[in-house]
């Protein structure tokens, strides 16, 4: 069973680096952060960010706002703002429960509401409209005060000019960087048995960098290099950051996206509702996902390509292919135990049980 019968106090937590953005204020601190981010991304691919510019109260406020699309909107109104994932290859609007197949005929119990970073691009449920200015401020804070500084540190860790990756993640460019509000609903005991407590299959995100605002209900796990699963611990007012498949491509597999999954919470938290606030970072749509060959570091260590440069997808092609296929296609068993595979744009994508 993925979740087991443990309580929170007995969980086997992953040991993740903590990146303190306050260090950006000094030259010495900045140099330390370059090394820390390099090691965190090379060794694990997951890390915490603290002192990101939002107070505990501001963060709590955003979680309250993020519940409005689920708790204050009727199903009839939700149906007027559907995400058209199968048509557009993006998640804007509602992703209803049951959209993804999880395992053994069980569909997901996750509802999401997704906003493009330009919140005016699409209409929103009436209850959410008064809060759009706050949501827009939050989005811009994620993009300019967290995502961009991290991308500068990553570029410097690759010995590239610091704005190399920032220039590939422009706020006003055509791209699908977006904010997700997410709520998990309880499943039946039969569904938990059929899926082994698995709520969301092990996967890597398909963008470049994901910012998950930490919340107290344990359910997120990462797969370590030896194939074991470790829990991610909640640190108050922190952000859990992970790299995705687009970073795999751009870094020549030097920085690999980390496999992670969501499982049934431990016994002492199963009565709680799990909510998530996530900022998904994607490169501009027209960025071709080929290695950053100008990196002196990558030249020294050697570049590994996920596919030949001439057939490499753009960011738009890759994320559309992944969104259109996720939870919809029939997966084939891979060579590894507990691994299922599909092919997207000529590249093998793995899912983990």
mmCIF file of N, CA and C in Angstrom, residues 277-332:
data_model
loop_
_atom_site.group_PDB
_atom_site.id
_atom_site.type_symbol
_atom_site.label_atom_id
_atom_site.label_comp_id
_atom_site.label_asym_id
_atom_site.label_seq_id
_atom_site.Cartn_x
_atom_site.Cartn_y
_atom_site.Cartn_z
ATOM 1 N N UNK A 277 -1.615 24.950 -3.704
ATOM 2 C CA UNK A 277 -1.437 26.154 -4.514
ATOM 3 C C UNK A 277 -0.090 25.988 -5.216
ATOM 4 N N UNK A 278 -0.124 25.968 -6.542
ATOM 5 C CA UNK A 278 1.068 25.613 -7.313
ATOM 6 C C UNK A 278 1.265 26.600 -8.459
ATOM 7 N N UNK A 279 2.513 27.024 -8.649
ATOM 8 C CA UNK A 279 2.863 27.850 -9.810
ATOM 9 C C UNK A 279 3.765 27.012 -10.709
ATOM 10 N N UNK A 280 3.258 26.688 -11.888
ATOM 11 C CA UNK A 280 4.001 25.856 -12.834
ATOM 12 C C UNK A 280 4.757 26.739 -13.823
ATOM 13 N N UNK A 281 6.067 26.591 -13.859
ATOM 14 C CA UNK A 281 6.889 27.371 -14.769
ATOM 15 C C UNK A 281 7.184 26.622 -16.064
ATOM 16 N N UNK A 282 6.933 27.284 -17.179
ATOM 17 C CA UNK A 282 7.228 26.737 -18.502
ATOM 18 C C UNK A 282 8.075 27.739 -19.277
ATOM 19 N N UNK A 283 8.943 27.242 -20.128
ATOM 20 C CA UNK A 283 9.659 28.131 -21.040
ATOM 21 C C UNK A 283 8.664 28.715 -22.047
ATOM 22 N N UNK A 284 9.082 29.784 -22.718
ATOM 23 C CA UNK A 284 8.248 30.362 -23.772
ATOM 24 C C UNK A 284 7.878 29.269 -24.781
ATOM 25 N N UNK A 285 6.696 29.376 -25.367
ATOM 26 C CA UNK A 285 6.207 28.335 -26.279
ATOM 27 C C UNK A 285 7.165 28.035 -27.424
ATOM 28 N N UNK A 286 7.865 29.065 -27.931
ATOM 29 C CA UNK A 286 8.703 28.854 -29.113
ATOM 30 C C UNK A 286 10.114 28.370 -28.787
ATOM 31 N N UNK A 287 10.410 28.132 -27.506
ATOM 32 C CA UNK A 287 11.747 27.657 -27.137
ATOM 33 C C UNK A 287 11.901 26.198 -27.557
ATOM 34 N N UNK A 288 12.908 25.929 -28.358
ATOM 35 C CA UNK A 288 13.196 24.562 -28.768
ATOM 36 C C UNK A 288 13.943 23.877 -27.625
ATOM 37 N N UNK A 289 13.485 22.722 -27.228
ATOM 38 C CA UNK A 289 14.034 22.047 -26.052
ATOM 39 C C UNK A 289 15.283 21.246 -26.415
ATOM 40 N N UNK A 290 16.353 21.994 -26.614
ATOM 41 C CA UNK A 290 17.662 21.400 -26.904
ATOM 42 C C UNK A 290 18.639 21.862 -25.826
ATOM 43 N N UNK A 291 19.714 21.106 -25.601
ATOM 44 C CA UNK A 291 20.659 21.472 -24.539
ATOM 45 C C UNK A 291 21.294 22.841 -24.752
ATOM 46 N N UNK A 292 21.585 23.494 -23.624
ATOM 47 C CA UNK A 292 22.247 24.801 -23.645
ATOM 48 C C UNK A 292 23.742 24.575 -23.825
ATOM 49 N N UNK A 293 24.134 24.372 -25.074
ATOM 50 C CA UNK A 293 25.502 23.944 -25.385
ATOM 51 C C UNK A 293 26.558 24.990 -25.041
ATOM 52 N N UNK A 294 26.143 26.237 -24.842
ATOM 53 C CA UNK A 294 27.116 27.279 -24.493
ATOM 54 C C UNK A 294 27.620 27.132 -23.064
ATOM 55 N N UNK A 295 26.996 26.267 -22.280
ATOM 56 C CA UNK A 295 27.405 26.090 -20.887
ATOM 57 C C UNK A 295 28.772 25.424 -20.788
ATOM 58 N N UNK A 296 29.772 26.115 -20.218
ATOM 59 C CA UNK A 296 31.087 25.489 -20.024
ATOM 60 C C UNK A 296 31.000 24.241 -19.161
ATOM 61 N N UNK A 297 30.104 24.268 -18.170
ATOM 62 C CA UNK A 297 29.951 23.099 -17.304
ATOM 63 C C UNK A 297 29.461 21.897 -18.097
ATOM 64 N N UNK A 298 28.426 22.097 -18.919
ATOM 65 C CA UNK A 298 27.903 20.981 -19.702
ATOM 66 C C UNK A 298 28.928 20.485 -20.718
ATOM 67 N N UNK A 299 29.726 21.387 -21.241
ATOM 68 C CA UNK A 299 30.776 20.967 -22.177
ATOM 69 C C UNK A 299 31.788 20.059 -21.493
ATOM 70 N N UNK A 300 32.063 20.348 -20.220
ATOM 71 C CA UNK A 300 33.045 19.531 -19.489
ATOM 72 C C UNK A 300 32.499 18.159 -19.112
ATOM 73 N N UNK A 301 31.245 18.135 -18.637
ATOM 74 C CA UNK A 301 30.706 16.868 -18.135
ATOM 75 C C UNK A 301 30.101 16.017 -19.235
ATOM 76 N N UNK A 302 29.796 16.637 -20.359
ATOM 77 C CA UNK A 302 29.185 15.901 -21.461
ATOM 78 C C UNK A 302 27.675 16.052 -21.472
ATOM 79 N N UNK A 303 27.141 16.223 -22.654
ATOM 80 C CA UNK A 303 25.708 16.461 -22.831
ATOM 81 C C UNK A 303 25.019 15.176 -23.274
ATOM 82 N N UNK A 304 23.902 14.875 -22.616
ATOM 83 C CA UNK A 304 23.080 13.734 -23.002
ATOM 84 C C UNK A 304 21.762 14.273 -23.541
ATOM 85 N N UNK A 305 21.410 13.856 -24.733
ATOM 86 C CA UNK A 305 20.183 14.347 -25.353
ATOM 87 C C UNK A 305 19.049 13.348 -25.188
ATOM 88 N N UNK A 306 17.859 13.862 -24.904
ATOM 89 C CA UNK A 306 16.685 12.986 -24.838
ATOM 90 C C UNK A 306 16.217 12.600 -26.232
ATOM 91 N N UNK A 307 16.608 13.419 -27.219
ATOM 92 C CA UNK A 307 16.322 13.110 -28.616
ATOM 93 C C UNK A 307 17.251 13.962 -29.466
ATOM 94 N N UNK A 308 17.340 13.661 -30.743
ATOM 95 C CA UNK A 308 18.191 14.435 -31.641
ATOM 96 C C UNK A 308 17.679 15.868 -31.744
ATOM 97 N N UNK A 309 18.613 16.826 -31.864
ATOM 98 C CA UNK A 309 18.220 18.240 -31.894
ATOM 99 C C UNK A 309 17.230 18.553 -33.009
ATOM 100 N N UNK A 310 17.401 17.903 -34.160
ATOM 101 C CA UNK A 310 16.551 18.245 -35.304
ATOM 102 C C UNK A 310 15.096 17.821 -35.097
ATOM 103 N N UNK A 311 14.845 16.910 -34.192
ATOM 104 C CA UNK A 311 13.464 16.500 -33.937
ATOM 105 C C UNK A 311 13.000 16.905 -32.540
ATOM 106 N N UNK A 312 13.822 17.676 -31.835
ATOM 107 C CA UNK A 312 13.457 18.094 -30.484
ATOM 108 C C UNK A 312 12.198 18.961 -30.527
ATOM 109 N N UNK A 313 11.270 18.753 -29.602
ATOM 110 C CA UNK A 313 10.040 19.549 -29.597
ATOM 111 C C UNK A 313 10.275 20.956 -29.063
ATOM 112 N N UNK A 314 9.385 21.851 -29.409
ATOM 113 C CA UNK A 314 9.346 23.147 -28.736
ATOM 114 C C UNK A 314 8.648 22.951 -27.394
ATOM 115 N N UNK A 315 8.722 23.949 -26.535
ATOM 116 C CA UNK A 315 8.019 23.878 -25.265
ATOM 117 C C UNK A 315 6.526 23.690 -25.493
ATOM 118 N N UNK A 316 5.972 24.392 -26.466
ATOM 119 C CA UNK A 316 4.548 24.263 -26.756
ATOM 120 C C UNK A 316 4.195 22.844 -27.184
ATOM 121 N N UNK A 317 4.994 22.270 -28.070
ATOM 122 C CA UNK A 317 4.717 20.913 -28.543
ATOM 123 C C UNK A 317 4.811 19.896 -27.414
ATOM 124 N N UNK A 318 5.802 20.078 -26.547
ATOM 125 C CA UNK A 318 5.995 19.116 -25.465
ATOM 126 C C UNK A 318 4.858 19.187 -24.441
ATOM 127 N N UNK A 319 4.503 20.380 -23.997
ATOM 128 C CA UNK A 319 3.466 20.463 -22.957
ATOM 129 C C UNK A 319 2.107 20.080 -23.528
ATOM 130 N N UNK A 320 1.819 20.392 -24.794
ATOM 131 C CA UNK A 320 0.539 19.979 -25.371
ATOM 132 C C UNK A 320 0.476 18.463 -25.486
ATOM 133 N N UNK A 321 1.577 17.855 -25.927
ATOM 134 C CA UNK A 321 1.606 16.405 -26.033
ATOM 135 C C UNK A 321 1.402 15.741 -24.691
ATOM 136 N N UNK A 322 2.037 16.291 -23.649
ATOM 137 C CA UNK A 322 1.925 15.713 -22.299
ATOM 138 C C UNK A 322 0.528 15.912 -21.718
ATOM 139 N N UNK A 323 -0.050 17.102 -21.892
ATOM 140 C CA UNK A 323 -1.370 17.373 -21.341
ATOM 141 C C UNK A 323 -2.444 16.542 -22.045
ATOM 142 N N UNK A 324 -2.356 16.455 -23.368
ATOM 143 C CA UNK A 324 -3.359 15.704 -24.117
ATOM 144 C C UNK A 324 -3.330 14.223 -23.780
ATOM 145 N N UNK A 325 -2.151 13.713 -23.419
ATOM 146 C CA UNK A 325 -2.012 12.277 -23.161
ATOM 147 C C UNK A 325 -2.216 11.909 -21.711
ATOM 148 N N UNK A 326 -1.921 12.828 -20.766
ATOM 149 C CA UNK A 326 -1.856 12.441 -19.361
ATOM 150 C C UNK A 326 -3.189 11.901 -18.842
ATOM 151 N N UNK A 327 -3.145 10.692 -18.310
ATOM 152 C CA UNK A 327 -4.329 10.069 -17.734
ATOM 153 C C UNK A 327 -5.362 9.644 -18.748
ATOM 154 N N UNK A 328 -5.029 9.755 -20.049
ATOM 155 C CA UNK A 328 -5.984 9.427 -21.106
ATOM 156 C C UNK A 328 -5.547 8.216 -21.925
ATOM 157 N N UNK A 329 -4.249 8.006 -22.037
ATOM 158 C CA UNK A 329 -3.733 6.948 -22.895
ATOM 159 C C UNK A 329 -3.580 5.645 -22.124
ATOM 160 N N UNK A 330 -3.491 4.559 -22.869
ATOM 161 C CA UNK A 330 -3.228 3.252 -22.275
ATOM 162 C C UNK A 330 -1.722 3.081 -22.143
ATOM 163 N N UNK A 331 -1.257 2.923 -20.916
ATOM 164 C CA UNK A 331 0.175 2.809 -20.665
ATOM 165 C C UNK A 331 0.617 1.356 -20.795
ATOM 166 N N UNK A 332 1.861 1.181 -21.242
ATOM 167 C CA UNK A 332 2.434 -0.153 -21.363
ATOM 168 C C UNK A 332 3.413 -0.388 -20.220
#
